Each structure stands twice: as C-alpha cells, then as structure tokens.
C-alpha cells in the first residue's frame, strides 16, 4: 500500500508543473528502488532458491572464527564467529555509536542526492541516483540467487530455516533500550525478508556517495565523511549481529560492480548519442 501512495505522489509531481516534474525525474530512481524493495515481500527470495543458514555460518567461521575457552558457539564448539563474540561482549558507548551509524544508511545517501539537486547539479543528481538504483538491483539479484540468514538468526534459532520468521533488531535493540526510542523496533518489524543478508546493502550504500562525491568534485571532506560513516556501518553490521563479515565484503563488492556497470552503460549511451548527433569522428 505504501508503494501505491509513493507512485501516486510521483505521478502527481509529474503533473503539477515543470519544477515538480524536474524533481520527480531526478528522484525517479529512488521511487523505483523503494517500490522494488517493498515488492519483494510478495514473492520472497526463498521461493526461488533454498535458504543458506549453516553454509554461510561455517564459511564465516572458517575465515574469521577464533577459539574462546569456555564459550559455546551455535554449532556446539568453542570457536566463535565475530558476531557471536560481540553478542557476548558489547559496550554502551559502542551501542550508541552503532545505532547512530545504522540510522545513516539511507538518509545520508538521500540527502546527498537532495544536495546535488538543490545546488542546481541535476545531471549529477540523476547520475548518482541512477547508479544507486543499479547497485540495489545488483544486490536484489544476489538476494534471489542466494537467500541467506544473518548471524542473529543462527544465534536465536539455530540452523533450521523457518519461513515467516519476523525481523529482529539483534544488537540494535540495545540502542532502543538505552535511548527509550523504538526506531529499530519499527524498522525491523517492517523488514520485507529476513533471509536477504547476502550481500549486505547496508555495506553498499555509503560506498556510492563516496565515489560520486569524488567524481563530481565535491569538497575533499565530503568524501571523507561518507567513507567514515560507511566504515562505521560496516563495523556496526558485524557488531550488532546483522551481517557476517562475508556479507559486508560482498556488499562493498556489490557497490563497486553496480557503479562500474552503470558507468559503463552510461558511457556507451553518451558515446551513441555523440555519434548519432555529430557523426563519426574523423
């Protein structure tokens, strides 16, 4: 239902006047992203491929696991993955920072698009927004190719995939408890699919504005701020049990692949327009 309202809102913007139409055109990729993400609940990825719960956990353990005397991992050994260790060891200051970083994952990229638009750089705004959409499309393909659970799922439910399992705040619940807010409770109750952990699009999102801040020649500190927030989100994803390190690395790779794919297509389209308009170069 929310998607229908959003589509209706953009349709209205197209019809009001030239200024609102310009805004709607620049931010059309964001509407498409929101609608596609919401629509995944109607045909979940686990209807396409089997859910990977234990395989991903074991891969994480083989790459990043470490022995902790006296500890008991989900598989009964004393070799913990980082997410399990952080589930046992966490700190109030880190919980606050984790919540603040995770709250940036969509607002900061969206604010950067708004900044570009209202600075009058509409071509950069659309180019960046379209690349952001392509990154998400690559990530969504990953969701359907390899449905997978997050570390919190294994910690709470073991290795048996149970369709219909509700979203969970995992370590972010500590932020809600400490602040008295219900931000992550609301967000994760509305989670479209808890078996969409690979790749981590949380890890992807700040990579995109970092790249386009550099490409569009923003002030040097803009890309540094985006990169800093991005690293904070990567650490938070593991610290709170929402993603494996593998998910985060694949999320970063997804962002790079998505941007390269979009820029490659964009280059070919510009070259085609140039040749069509001006004719072949001598």
C-alpha atoms as one frame of an Amber mdcrd trajectory, in Angstrom:
protein
   0.000   0.000   0.000   2.837   2.408   0.826   4.280   1.784  -2.638   0.994
   2.784  -4.264   0.976   6.050  -2.331   4.563   6.716  -3.402   3.796   6.028
  -7.063   0.735   8.270  -6.825   2.818  11.031  -5.252   5.376  10.910  -8.057
   2.623  10.860 -10.664   1.226  13.994  -9.054   4.633  15.662  -9.154   4.849
  14.922 -12.879   1.537  16.667 -13.455   1.797  19.832 -11.339   4.390  21.942
 -13.167   7.840  21.896 -14.732   9.691  22.307 -11.432   7.968  19.388  -9.735
   8.375  17.323 -12.905  12.104  18.020 -12.857  12.288  16.900  -9.236  10.311
  13.739  -9.979  12.576  12.862 -12.915  15.754  13.285 -10.857  14.435  11.199
  -7.992  12.616   8.585 -10.043  15.398   6.018  -9.315  14.685   6.366  -5.597
  10.988   5.682  -6.138  11.786   2.620  -8.248  14.157   1.370  -5.544  11.532
   1.795  -2.804   8.813   0.075  -4.824  11.049  -2.851  -5.792  12.258  -3.343
  -2.235   8.711  -3.317  -0.898   7.515  -5.683  -3.637   9.966  -8.395  -2.572
   7.603  -9.308   0.233   5.086 -10.515  -2.378   7.491 -13.032  -3.925  10.241
 -13.751  -1.373  13.644 -14.997  -2.455  13.247 -18.301  -0.590  10.615 -19.281
  -3.172  13.353 -19.154  -5.825  16.291 -20.836  -4.099  16.999 -22.694  -0.867
  17.892 -20.676   2.226  21.524 -20.850   3.286  21.795 -20.840   7.074  24.571
 -23.199   8.071  26.791 -22.958   4.994  27.335 -19.221   5.352  27.917 -19.584
   9.099  30.549 -22.258   8.527  32.243 -20.180   5.824  32.440 -17.233   8.213
  33.845 -19.478  10.914  36.474 -20.958   8.617  37.644 -17.498   7.565  37.188
 -15.396  10.692  36.397 -17.748  13.590  38.551 -17.905  16.714  38.677 -20.147
  19.760  37.307 -18.808  23.051  37.809 -21.124  26.061  34.521 -21.778  27.863
  32.363 -20.281  25.110  29.743 -22.271  23.217  29.058 -21.404  19.578  25.866
 -22.210  17.672  27.434 -25.434  16.406  28.453 -26.543  19.899  32.177 -25.827
  19.546  34.147 -23.132  21.345  35.099 -21.451  18.069  33.086 -18.252  17.741
  32.413 -16.073  14.746  32.813 -12.309  15.361  29.047 -11.812  15.601  28.807
 -14.407  18.370  31.688 -12.829  20.275  30.089  -9.381  20.088  26.799 -10.886
  21.233  28.626 -11.744  24.475  30.818  -8.638  24.654  29.359  -5.199  23.994
  29.610  -1.719  25.452  27.166   1.129  25.964  29.210   3.686  24.019  29.556
   1.250  21.113  25.820   0.522  21.160  25.025   4.237  20.847  27.512   4.724
  18.027  26.232   1.599  16.301  22.673   2.904  16.333  23.725   6.314  15.046
  25.780   4.819  12.228  22.998   2.452  11.157  20.489   5.283  11.052  22.600
   6.847   8.291  22.339   4.034   5.766  19.522   5.575   3.656  19.197   9.185
   4.932  22.798  10.178   4.144  22.773   8.910   0.520  19.338  10.500   0.026
  20.477  13.842   1.498  23.444  13.848  -0.880  21.051  13.468  -3.819  18.958
  16.366  -2.484  22.100  18.459  -2.061  23.099  17.894  -5.677  19.604  18.729
  -6.876  19.210  21.953  -4.938  22.740  23.041  -5.875  21.452  23.016  -9.424
  23.537  19.997 -10.464  20.617  17.981 -11.712  22.656  15.875 -14.134  24.906
  14.717 -11.301  21.868  14.162  -9.099  20.241  11.857 -11.637  23.517  10.120
 -12.498  24.237   9.397  -8.840  20.637   8.349  -8.139  20.571   6.014 -11.145
  23.846   4.417 -10.026  22.372   3.955  -6.550  19.410   2.155  -8.135  21.675
  -0.121 -10.190  23.660  -1.043  -7.064  20.393  -2.058  -5.427  19.337  -4.076
  -8.459  22.615  -5.996  -8.330  22.034  -6.579  -4.615  18.460  -7.740  -5.162
  19.691 -10.254  -7.733  22.094 -11.508  -5.072  19.220 -11.893  -2.614  17.352
 -14.154  -5.020  20.381 -16.119  -6.167  21.467 -16.873  -2.613  18.849 -16.460
   0.136  20.710 -16.418   3.445  20.170 -15.722   7.117  22.012 -13.250   9.329
  24.171 -14.156  12.356  21.383 -13.154  14.754  19.150 -15.806  13.185  21.661
 -18.568  13.900  22.221 -17.282  17.446  18.484 -17.252  18.180  17.094 -20.073
  16.044  19.926 -22.407  15.075  20.427 -23.791  11.587  16.882 -24.688  10.588
  15.344 -22.098   8.230  11.818 -21.188   9.292   9.825 -19.254   6.714   7.846
 -16.414   8.261  10.374 -15.660  10.979   9.861 -11.977  11.870  12.613  -9.397
  11.598  14.820  -8.891  14.623  16.714  -5.866  15.930  19.553  -8.068  17.221
  22.224  -5.855  18.807  20.428  -2.693  17.739  17.824  -3.444  20.407  20.323
  -2.079  22.920  20.195   1.318  21.213  16.395   1.413  21.505  16.570   0.374
  25.156  19.198   2.952  26.071  17.522   5.845  24.260  13.921   4.911  25.065
  13.114   5.078  21.375  11.539   2.431  19.160  13.289   3.311  15.919  14.800
  -0.068  15.109  11.788  -1.916  16.510   9.630  -0.203  13.887  12.179  -0.636
  11.095  12.781  -4.333  11.613   9.135  -5.163  12.212   8.604  -3.904   8.655
  11.505  -5.936   7.252  10.483  -7.357   3.880  12.574 -10.534   4.174  14.880
 -11.755   6.964  16.609 -14.153   4.552  18.163 -11.378   2.477  21.514 -10.951
   4.198  23.803 -11.531   1.201  25.066  -9.155   0.015  24.824  -6.521   2.739
  23.335  -3.492   1.035  23.881  -1.643   4.298  27.569  -2.027   3.465  26.983
  -0.862  -0.124  25.109   2.348   0.405  27.799   4.754   1.632  30.256   3.478
  -0.955  28.102   5.059  -3.667  28.033   8.658  -2.368  31.739   8.379  -1.541
  32.504   7.544  -5.160  30.221  10.214  -6.592  31.435  12.883  -4.184  34.880
  12.287  -5.676  33.645  12.074  -9.272  31.547  15.241  -9.015  34.474  17.052
  -7.347  32.863  17.860  -4.010  34.984  19.244  -1.202  37.549  16.679  -0.064
  35.928  16.352   3.347  32.582  15.276   1.836  34.005  12.000   0.533  35.922
  11.571   3.810  32.706  11.956   5.830  30.858   9.474   3.620  33.724   6.996
   3.868  33.890   7.377   7.653  30.158   6.721   8.018  30.474   3.789   5.636
  33.189   2.160   7.722  31.074   2.763  10.829  28.173   0.945   9.178  30.423
  -1.967   8.186  31.625  -2.389  11.762  28.102  -1.966  13.128  26.720  -4.636
  10.793  29.076  -7.191  12.346  28.982  -5.793  15.894  25.179  -5.998  16.112
  24.918  -9.454  14.518  23.075  -8.239  11.436  25.696  -9.402   8.975  28.691
 -11.649   8.618  31.999 -10.137   7.544  31.457 -12.064   4.299  28.164 -10.193
   3.759  29.893  -6.857   4.290  32.694  -7.649   1.852  30.176  -8.792  -0.754
  28.167  -5.622  -0.116  31.209  -3.464  -0.847  31.853  -5.519  -3.989  28.196
  -5.074  -4.987  28.547  -1.299  -4.786  31.675  -1.331  -6.930  30.134  -3.685
  -9.501  26.913  -1.655  -9.615  28.712   1.654 -10.119  31.029   0.205 -12.789
  28.054  -1.391 -14.544  26.072   1.840 -14.547  29.013   3.993 -15.600  29.833
   1.543 -18.381  26.280   1.684 -19.698  26.197   5.461 -19.266  29.439   5.803
 -21.241  28.078   3.680 -24.092  24.850   5.690 -24.208  26.708   9.008 -24.264
  29.002   7.722 -26.999  25.986   6.572 -29.012  24.294   9.975 -28.630  27.501
  11.731 -29.619  27.950   9.636 -32.756  24.270   9.944 -33.652  24.263  13.724
 -33.201  27.686  14.680 -34.537  28.512  11.770 -36.768  31.604   9.556 -36.591
  34.829  11.197 -35.588  37.243  11.785 -38.402
